[in-house]
Backbone as a printed PyTorch tensor [residue, N CA C, xyz], in Angstrom:
tensor([[[146.9250, -20.0300, 100.5970],
         [148.3060, -20.3830, 100.6890],
         [149.1950, -19.1340, 100.7170]],

        [[148.8870, -18.1600,  99.8570],
         [149.6610, -16.9180,  99.8100],
         [149.5080, -16.1660, 101.1240]],

        [[148.3020, -16.1590, 101.6940],
         [148.0730, -15.4770, 102.9720],
         [148.9330, -16.0980, 104.0690]],

        [[149.0050, -17.4090, 104.0960],
         [149.8140, -18.1010, 105.1010],
         [151.2900, -17.7300, 104.9330]],

        [[151.7590, -17.6750, 103.7070],
         [153.1450, -17.3020, 103.4350],
         [153.4190, -15.8700, 103.9060]],

        [[152.5370, -14.9400, 103.5680],
         [152.6940, -13.5400, 103.9640],
         [152.6580, -13.4220, 105.4820]],

        [[151.7180, -14.1230, 106.1210],
         [151.6080, -14.0930, 107.5800],
         [152.8980, -14.6230, 108.2190]],

        [[153.4230, -15.7170, 107.7180],
         [154.6500, -16.3160, 108.2400],
         [155.8220, -15.3410, 108.0950]],

        [[155.9070, -14.6840, 106.9530],
         [156.9720, -13.7030, 106.7270],
         [156.8530, -12.5350, 107.7050]],

        [[155.6410, -12.0530, 107.9060],
         [155.4300, -10.9340, 108.8280],
         [155.7940, -11.3120, 110.2560]],

        [[155.4180, -12.5000, 110.6880],
         [155.7620, -12.9690, 112.0340],
         [157.2840, -13.0820, 112.1680]],

        [[157.9300, -13.6500, 111.1680],
         [159.3810, -13.8020, 111.1990],
         [160.0650, -12.4410, 111.2780]],

        [[159.6110, -11.4830, 110.5060],
         [160.1780, -10.1370, 110.5500],
         [159.9450,  -9.4810, 111.8990]],

        [[158.7760,  -9.6790, 112.4580],
         [158.4410,  -9.1190, 113.7650],
         [159.3560,  -9.6960, 114.8370]],

        [[159.5370, -11.0060, 114.8330],
         [160.4090, -11.6470, 115.8170],
         [161.8600, -11.2110, 115.6320]],

        [[162.2730, -11.0800, 114.3790],
         [163.6260, -10.6330, 114.0920],
         [163.8360,  -9.2200, 114.6250]],

        [[162.8440,  -8.3610, 114.4590],
         [162.9100,  -6.9940, 114.9650],
         [162.9940,  -6.9530, 116.4740]],

        [[162.2420,  -7.8230, 117.1490],
         [162.2920,  -7.8790, 118.6090],
         [163.6630,  -8.3350, 119.0790]],

        [[164.2250,  -9.3520, 118.4250],
         [165.5480,  -9.8430, 118.7960],
         [166.5990,  -8.7560, 118.5790]],

        [[166.5120,  -8.0490, 117.4640],
         [167.4390,  -6.9650, 117.1710],
         [167.3030,  -5.8590, 118.2030]],

        [[166.0760,  -5.5390, 118.5760],
         [165.8150,  -4.5130, 119.5720],
         [166.4070,  -4.9110, 120.9270]],

        [[166.2460,  -6.1670, 121.3070],
         [166.7940,  -6.6490, 122.5780],
         [168.3180,  -6.6380, 122.5340]],

        [[168.9050,  -7.0290, 121.4100],
         [170.3630,  -6.9900, 121.2670],
         [170.8680,  -5.5600, 121.4410]],

        [[170.1890,  -4.6060, 120.8560],
         [170.5980,  -3.2050, 120.9890],
         [170.4850,  -2.7380, 122.4430]],

        [[169.4460,  -3.1870, 123.1490],
         [169.2950,  -2.8320, 124.5620],
         [170.4420,  -3.4190, 125.3870]],

        [[170.8320,  -4.6450, 125.0720],
         [171.9500,  -5.2860, 125.7720],
         [173.2490,  -4.5440, 125.4810]],

        [[173.4400,  -4.1250, 124.2350],
         [174.6830,  -3.4430, 123.8420],
         [174.7580,  -1.9950, 124.3260]],

        [[173.6390,  -1.4150, 124.7000],
         [173.6180,   0.0040, 125.0750],
         [174.6220,   0.3490, 126.1810]],

        [[174.6510,  -0.3610, 127.3130],
         [175.6340,   0.0230, 128.3360],
         [177.0770,  -0.1890, 127.8830]],

        [[177.3070,  -1.1480, 127.0030],
         [178.6560,  -1.3900, 126.4890],
         [179.0820,  -0.2270, 125.5970]],

        [[178.2040,   0.1700, 124.6890],
         [178.5130,   1.3060, 123.8160],
         [178.6700,   2.5880, 124.6460]],

        [[177.8140,   2.7550, 125.6530],
         [177.9130,   3.9320, 126.5210],
         [179.2360,   3.9490, 127.2930]],

        [[179.7010,   2.7740, 127.7090],
         [180.9700,   2.7010, 128.4280],
         [182.1110,   3.1880, 127.5400]],

        [[182.1430,   2.7360, 126.2920],
         [183.2140,   3.1660, 125.3940],
         [183.1170,   4.6570, 125.0880]],

        [[181.9090,   5.1710, 124.9820],
         [181.7330,   6.6180, 124.7870],
         [182.2210,   7.3780, 126.0200]],

        [[181.8860,   6.8690, 127.2110],
         [182.3210,   7.4950, 128.4590],
         [183.8470,   7.5330, 128.5440]],

        [[184.4980,   6.4630, 128.0890],
         [185.9580,   6.4190, 128.1020],
         [186.5370,   7.5180, 127.2110]],

        [[185.9590,   7.7120, 126.0430],
         [186.4420,   8.7370, 125.1140],
         [186.1880,  10.1350, 125.6570]],

        [[185.0370,  10.3240, 126.3220],
         [184.6510,  11.6490, 126.8160],
         [185.1580,  11.9580, 128.2240]],

        [[185.8150,  10.9890, 128.8830],
         [186.2420,  11.1370, 130.2890],
         [185.0340,  11.4280, 131.1860]],

        [[183.9410,  10.7360, 130.9320],
         [182.6660,  10.9760, 131.6200],
         [182.3950,   9.8610, 132.6410]],

        [[182.7660,  10.1040, 133.8920],
         [182.5890,   9.0870, 134.9290],
         [181.1150,   8.8610, 135.2750]],

        [[180.2750,   9.8630, 135.1060],
         [178.8440,   9.7020, 135.3750],
         [178.2240,   8.7350, 134.3760]],

        [[178.5290,   8.9120, 133.0970],
         [178.0300,   7.9910, 132.0790],
         [178.5980,   6.5900, 132.3070]],

        [[179.8760,   6.5010, 132.6460],
         [180.4950,   5.1930, 132.9070],
         [179.8020,   4.4960, 134.0740]],

        [[179.5470,   5.2100, 135.1500],
         [178.9070,   4.6130, 136.3280],
         [177.5200,   4.0770, 135.9930]],

        [[176.8260,   4.7320, 135.0660],
         [175.4670,   4.2980, 134.7090],
         [175.4670,   2.9560, 133.9660]],

        [[176.6160,   2.5040, 133.5290],
         [176.7210,   1.2590, 132.7620],
         [176.8550,   0.0280, 133.6530]],

        [[177.2400,   0.2250, 134.9030],
         [177.5790,  -0.8710, 135.8010],
         [176.6020,  -1.0110, 136.9650]],

        [[176.5380,  -2.2180, 137.5290],
         [175.8740,  -2.4070, 138.8100],
         [176.8010,  -1.8300, 139.8750]],

        [[176.2790,  -1.5720, 141.0560],
         [177.0680,  -0.9500, 142.1230],
         [178.2600,  -1.7970, 142.5450]],

        [[178.1420,  -3.0980, 142.4550],
         [179.2150,  -3.9910, 142.9250],
         [179.9710,  -4.6830, 141.7830]],

        [[179.9280,  -4.1120, 140.5960],
         [180.5700,  -4.7210, 139.4210],
         [182.0770,  -4.8710, 139.6280]],

        [[182.6120,  -5.9100, 138.9890],
         [184.0430,  -6.1980, 139.0610],
         [184.6350,  -6.2820, 137.6590]],

        [[185.8970,  -5.8890, 137.5590],
         [186.6530,  -6.0090, 136.3110],
         [187.8010,  -6.9860, 136.5300]],

        [[188.0930,  -7.7460, 135.4950],
         [189.1380,  -8.7590, 135.5690],
         [189.9820,  -8.6790, 134.3070]],

        [[191.2840,  -8.6010, 134.4910],
         [192.2030,  -8.5920, 133.3580],
         [193.0000,  -9.8810, 133.3340]],

        [[193.0070, -10.5450, 132.1940],
         [193.7550, -11.7910, 132.0380],
         [194.9300, -11.5080, 131.1030]],

        [[196.1340, -11.7380, 131.6010],
         [197.3370, -11.5260, 130.7970],
         [198.2170, -12.7640, 130.8940]],

        [[199.0400, -12.9280, 129.9070],
         [200.0290, -13.9910, 129.9570],
         [201.3030, -13.3980, 130.5520]],

        [[201.8070, -14.0210, 131.6180],
         [203.0100, -13.4910, 132.2650],
         [204.2630, -13.9350, 131.5220]],

        [[205.4180, -13.5310, 132.0410],
         [206.6770, -13.8430, 131.3710],
         [206.9810, -15.3420, 131.3080]],

        [[206.3090, -16.1500, 132.1390],
         [206.4790, -17.6010, 132.1130],
         [205.4830, -18.2880, 131.1790]],

        [[204.6530, -17.4810, 130.4830],
         [203.6780, -18.0440, 129.5650],
         [202.4080, -18.5390, 130.2360]],

        [[202.2430, -18.2170, 131.5130],
         [201.0460, -18.6470, 132.2370],
         [200.0900, -17.4760, 132.4280]],

        [[198.8270, -17.8140, 132.5390],
         [197.8000, -16.7840, 132.7250],
         [197.8970, -16.1740, 134.1200]],

        [[197.7600, -14.8560, 134.1650],
         [197.6730, -14.1660, 135.4460],
         [196.3880, -13.3420, 135.4280]],

        [[195.8010, -13.1720, 136.5930],
         [194.5160, -12.4810, 136.7160],
         [194.6540, -11.3100, 137.6650]],

        [[194.1810, -10.1560, 137.2320],
         [194.1360,  -8.9720, 138.0840],
         [192.6830,  -8.5260, 138.1440]],

        [[192.1380,  -8.4030, 139.3450],
         [190.7340,  -8.0170, 139.5280],
         [190.6490,  -6.7620, 140.3830]],

        [[189.6430,  -5.9500, 140.0790],
         [189.4050,  -4.7520, 140.8800],
         [187.9740,  -4.2780, 140.6580]],

        [[187.4370,  -3.4930, 141.5990],
         [186.0590,  -3.0060, 141.4610],
         [185.9210,  -2.0300, 140.2930]],

        [[184.7820,  -2.0770, 139.6380],
         [184.5120,  -1.1570, 138.5240],
         [184.5920,   0.2930, 138.9930]],

        [[184.2680,   0.5510, 140.2510],
         [184.3140,   1.9260, 140.7720],
         [185.7090,   2.5380, 140.6110]],

        [[186.7550,   1.7340, 140.7400],
         [188.1240,   2.2220, 140.5470],
         [188.3340,   2.6360, 139.0850]],

        [[187.8700,   1.7980, 138.1590],
         [187.9810,   2.0990, 136.7330],
         [187.1770,   3.3470, 136.3900]],

        [[185.9840,   3.4690, 136.9510],
         [185.1220,   4.6320, 136.7000],
         [185.8280,   5.9220, 137.1080]],

        [[186.5060,   5.9010, 138.2600],
         [187.2130,   7.1060, 138.7070],
         [188.3770,   7.4420, 137.7710]],

        [[189.0320,   6.4190, 137.2130],
         [190.1080,   6.6530, 136.2470],
         [189.5410,   7.2590, 134.9630]],

        [[188.3900,   6.7490, 134.5260],
         [187.7450,   7.2760, 133.3150],
         [187.4720,   8.7690, 133.4570]],

        [[187.0550,   9.2000, 134.6430],
         [186.6610,  10.5890, 134.8580],
         [187.7920,  11.5930, 134.8820]],

        [[189.0380,  11.1260, 134.9480],
         [190.1630,  12.0550, 135.0070],
         [190.5440,  12.5310, 133.6000]],

        [[190.8060,  13.8320, 133.4550],
         [191.2150,  14.3470, 132.1450],
         [192.5020,  13.6640, 131.6690]],

        [[192.5920,  13.4580, 130.3610],
         [193.7380,  12.7720, 129.7730],
         [194.3200,  13.5980, 128.6330]],

        [[195.6020,  13.4290, 128.4340],
         [196.2760,  14.1330, 127.3390],
         [195.7680,  13.6420, 125.9870]],

        [[195.4740,  12.3340, 125.9040],
         [194.9760,  11.7490, 124.6600],
         [193.6920,  10.9840, 124.9410]],

        [[192.7630,  11.0820, 124.0190],
         [191.4830,  10.3840, 124.1890],
         [191.6710,   8.8750, 124.1030]],

        [[190.8480,   8.1670, 124.8510],
         [190.8180,   6.7130, 124.7920],
         [189.7630,   6.2980, 123.7770]],

        [[190.1240,   5.4070, 122.8880],
         [189.1840,   4.8510, 121.9180],
         [189.2830,   3.3330, 121.9810]],

        [[188.1390,   2.6910, 122.0700],
         [188.1310,   1.2290, 122.0920],
         [187.0770,   0.7050, 121.1170]],

        [[187.3880,   0.7160, 119.8310],
         [186.4430,   0.1590, 118.8550],
         [186.3330,  -1.3550, 119.0130]],

        [[185.1290,  -1.8690, 118.7400],
         [184.8760,  -3.2990, 118.8800],
         [184.3290,  -3.8680, 117.5720]],

        [[184.4570,  -5.1920, 117.4220],
         [183.9080,  -5.8950, 116.2540],
         [183.6980,  -7.3490, 116.6340]],

        [[183.1240,  -8.0840, 115.7190],
         [182.8180,  -9.5020, 115.9350],
         [182.0270,  -9.6870, 117.2420]],

        [[180.9110,  -8.9870, 117.3230],
         [180.0780,  -8.9820, 118.5360],
         [179.2320, -10.2510, 118.5880]],

        [[179.3320, -10.9590, 119.7060],
         [178.5470, -12.1710, 119.9190],
         [177.7370, -12.0030, 121.2040]],

        [[176.4260, -12.1310, 121.0690],
         [175.5250, -11.9250, 122.2080],
         [174.7910, -13.2270, 122.5040]],

        [[174.7720, -13.5870, 123.7670],
         [173.9470, -14.7030, 124.2220],
         [173.0900, -14.1890, 125.3710]],

        [[171.8240, -14.6190, 125.3740],
         [170.9080, -14.1510, 126.4040],
         [169.9830, -15.2680, 126.8370]],

        [[169.7410, -15.3240, 128.1280],
         [168.7070, -16.1770, 128.6870],
         [168.0290, -15.3920, 129.7940]],

        [[166.7610, -15.1160, 129.5850],
         [165.9740, -14.3780, 130.5740],
         [166.6450, -13.0380, 130.8630]],

        [[167.0670, -12.7930, 132.0980],
         [167.6210, -11.5000, 132.4740],
         [169.1450, -11.5150, 132.5960]],

        [[169.7700, -12.5100, 131.9680],
         [171.2260, -12.6270, 131.9530],
         [171.6990, -12.5710, 130.5030]],

        [[172.7370, -11.7900, 130.2620],
         [173.3140, -11.7270, 128.9170],
         [174.8340, -11.7820, 129.0190]],

        [[175.4230, -12.3640, 128.0090],
         [176.8660, -12.4280, 127.8820],
         [177.2260, -11.8720, 126.5110]],

        [[178.1910, -10.9560, 126.4860],
         [178.6180, -10.3500, 125.2270],
         [180.1310, -10.5190, 125.1140]],

        [[180.5710, -11.0560, 123.9890],
         [181.9780, -11.3030, 123.7020],
         [182.3250, -10.4770, 122.4750]],

        [[183.3420,  -9.6270, 122.5760],
         [183.7420,  -8.7790, 121.4560],
         [185.2600,  -8.7480, 121.3400]],

        [[185.7300,  -8.5690, 120.1280],
         [187.1400,  -8.2710, 119.9240],
         [187.2730,  -6.7530, 119.9540]],

        [[188.4280,  -6.2700, 120.4220],
         [188.6190,  -4.8260, 120.5100],
         [190.0600,  -4.4510, 120.1900]],

        [[190.2320,  -3.1850, 119.8960],
         [191.5490,  -2.5600, 119.8060],
         [191.4870,  -1.3250, 120.6890]],

        [[192.5720,  -1.0220, 121.3590],
         [192.6050,   0.1480, 122.2330],
         [193.6160,   1.1410, 121.6830]],

        [[193.1560,   2.3920, 121.5580],
         [193.9910,   3.4650, 121.0280],
         [194.0870,   4.5960, 122.0430]],

        [[195.3050,   5.1290, 122.1980],
         [195.5240,   6.3640, 122.9420],
         [195.6850,   7.4440, 121.8780]],

        [[194.6460,   8.2450, 121.7390],
         [194.6310,   9.1880, 120.6360],
         [194.6320,   8.4140, 119.3340]],

        [[195.6270,   8.6390, 118.4860],
         [195.7410,   7.9270, 117.2060],
         [196.8130,   6.8470, 117.2440]],

        [[197.2520,   6.4690, 118.4460],
         [198.3020,   5.4780, 118.5920],
         [197.7280,   4.1690, 119.1140]],

        [[197.9610,   3.0940, 118.3650],
         [197.5150,   1.7690, 118.7850],
         [198.2620,   1.3770, 120.0590]],

        [[197.5380,   0.8500, 121.0510],
         [198.1310,   0.4180, 122.3080],
         [198.1270,  -1.1050, 122.4210]],

        [[196.9380,  -1.7040, 122.3150],
         [196.8210,  -3.1500, 122.4650],
         [195.4810,  -3.6270, 121.9240]],

        [[195.3000,  -4.9340, 121.8940],
         [194.0480,  -5.5220, 121.4370],
         [193.7110,  -6.6970, 122.3430]],

        [[192.5650,  -7.3000, 122.0960],
         [192.1650,  -8.4680, 122.8740],
         [190.6850,  -8.7350, 122.7150]],

        [[190.1630,  -9.3580, 123.7470],
         [188.7420,  -9.6910, 123.7990],
         [188.1700,  -9.1310, 125.0980]],

        [[186.9880,  -8.5380, 125.0090],
         [186.2120,  -8.1350, 126.1800],
         [185.0740,  -9.1300, 126.3310]],

        [[184.8690,  -9.6130, 127.5460],
         [183.7500, -10.5050, 127.8550],
         [182.9060,  -9.8320, 128.9370]],

        [[181.7120,  -9.4110, 128.5510],
         [180.8040,  -8.7010, 129.4540],
         [179.7330,  -9.6570, 129.9780]],

        [[179.4280,  -9.5510, 131.2520],
         [178.2850, -10.2310, 131.8490],
         [177.3210,  -9.1430, 132.2920]],

        [[176.0690,  -9.2490, 131.8450],
         [175.0870,  -8.2050, 132.1360],
         [173.8350,  -8.8000, 132.7740]],

        [[173.1690,  -7.9710, 133.5520],
         [171.8890,  -8.3260, 134.1620],
         [170.8730,  -7.2660, 133.7500]],

        [[169.6450,  -7.7100, 133.4880],
         [168.5780,  -6.7690, 133.1500],
         [167.9590,  -6.2890, 134.4520]],

        [[168.0040,  -4.9980, 134.6730],
         [167.4630,  -4.4080, 135.8920],
         [166.2450,  -3.5560, 135.5370]],

        [[165.6210,  -2.9890, 136.5470],
         [164.4970,  -2.0770, 136.3110],
         [164.9510,  -0.8480, 135.5190]],

        [[166.2550,  -0.5440, 135.5690],
         [166.8120,   0.6050, 134.8460],
         [167.5640,   0.1950, 133.5790]],

        [[167.2570,  -0.9850, 133.0650],
         [167.9060,  -1.4470, 131.8430],
         [169.0370,  -2.4180, 132.1390]],

        [[169.7290,  -2.8090, 131.0960],
         [170.8410,  -3.7460, 131.2130],
         [172.0270,  -3.0560, 131.8660]],

        [[172.6860,  -3.7790, 132.7900],
         [173.8580,  -3.2500, 133.5010],
         [174.9610,  -4.3060, 133.4810]],

        [[176.1800,  -3.8540, 133.3810],
         [177.3420,  -4.7340, 133.4130],
         [177.6520,  -5.0630, 134.8740]],

        [[177.7260,  -6.3590, 135.2050],
         [178.1350,  -6.7250, 136.5640],
         [179.5230,  -7.3560, 136.5910]],

        [[180.0380,  -7.7410, 135.4330],
         [181.4040,  -8.2550, 135.3520],
         [181.9410,  -7.9940, 133.9530]],

        [[183.2110,  -7.6480, 133.8980],
         [183.8990,  -7.4420, 132.6340],
         [185.2750,  -8.0650, 132.7660]],

        [[185.5680,  -8.9940, 131.8740],
         [186.9060,  -9.5980, 131.8190],
         [187.4920,  -9.2970, 130.4510]],

        [[188.8020,  -9.0590, 130.4260],
         [189.4400,  -8.8020, 129.1340],
         [190.8040,  -9.4610, 129.0510]],

        [[191.2410,  -9.6340, 127.8160],
         [192.6040, -10.0540, 127.5440],
         [193.3020,  -8.8770, 126.8870]],

        [[194.6260,  -8.8690, 126.9730],
         [195.3840,  -7.7630, 126.3860],
         [196.6650,  -8.3110, 125.7770]],

        [[196.9060,  -7.8900, 124.5440],
         [198.1590,  -8.2570, 123.8980],
         [198.5450,  -7.1470, 122.9220]],

        [[199.8230,  -7.1100, 122.6130],
         [200.3210,  -6.0960, 121.6880],
         [200.7530,  -6.7130, 120.3640]],

        [[200.7730,  -8.0320, 120.2840],
         [201.1460,  -8.7250, 119.0560],
         [199.9890,  -9.5950, 118.5870]],

        [[200.0700, -10.0060, 117.3310],
         [199.0220, -10.8550, 116.7380],
         [197.6440, -10.2060, 116.8290]],

        [[197.6060,  -8.9170, 116.5700],
         [196.3490,  -8.1750, 116.5860],
         [195.8570,  -8.0180, 115.1480]],

        [[194.7160,  -8.5720, 114.8770],
         [194.1330,  -8.4660, 113.5380],
         [192.9920,  -7.4550, 113.5570]],

        [[193.3650,  -6.1940, 113.6100],
         [192.3950,  -5.0990, 113.6650],
         [191.8670,  -4.8580, 112.2570]],

        [[190.5360,  -4.8270, 112.0960],
         [189.9760,  -4.5750, 110.7610],
         [190.5140,  -3.2820, 110.1510]],

        [[190.7140,  -3.3050, 108.8590],
         [191.2850,  -2.1680, 108.1330],
         [190.4730,  -0.8870, 108.3360]],

        [[189.1530,  -1.0030, 108.3510],
         [188.3080,   0.1950, 108.5310],
         [188.5790,   0.8620, 109.8760]],

        [[188.8240,   0.0770, 110.9100],
         [189.1210,   0.6310, 112.2390],
         [190.5060,   1.2630, 112.2230]],

        [[191.4680,   0.5840, 111.6190],
         [192.8250,   1.1370, 111.5430],
         [192.8130,   2.4860, 110.8270]],

        [[192.0810,   2.5760, 109.7190],
         [192.0210,   3.8420, 108.9680],
         [191.4090,   4.9540, 109.8100]],

        [[190.4170,   4.5920, 110.5980],
         [189.7060,   5.6160, 111.3860],
         [190.5560,   6.1470, 112.5510]],

        [[191.3100,   5.2570, 113.2020],
         [191.9800,   5.6590, 114.4400],
         [193.4820,   5.8680, 114.3400]],

        [[194.1600,   5.2320, 113.4130],
         [195.6080,   5.3330, 113.3950],
         [196.0660,   6.5530, 112.6170]],

        [[197.1230,   7.1580, 113.1260],
         [197.6880,   8.3540, 112.4900],
         [198.2710,   7.9830, 111.1320]],

        [[198.1090,   8.8600, 110.2110],
         [198.6350,   8.6220, 108.8530],
         [200.0430,   9.1370, 108.7180]]])
């Protein structure tokens, strides 16, 4: 009976480790993208996306209705590569990952900082595909707002000017 219990625990830990490992593999291009944004590294940013990836921004217009702006990731990548007066920081939290086979969806809350100044917050929704070269982002949609932002205190302490 004890052997069965130990075996069951070991299998559960092994499966948990595999799931954690897969989650980290899925998150790798997302984390690399945010690092690329901070470093102004367009090469690292490009490695996170498929060649035909698209970005979509959802905002509420002055009439209170949703508006959508879409553009190729290549445009964003070129913007990332340009030197900036202040570093871009986009810390994330409340990470939710769903995966089926070679498709993954990641939903995160974020705050965006220009240097130590808060700019906006929202949600990033990533769609990823597993390729021979690892997980790649093929679509990214986000929301953006400047009010009703509940940024965790630890993030505020790290990024906001005192």
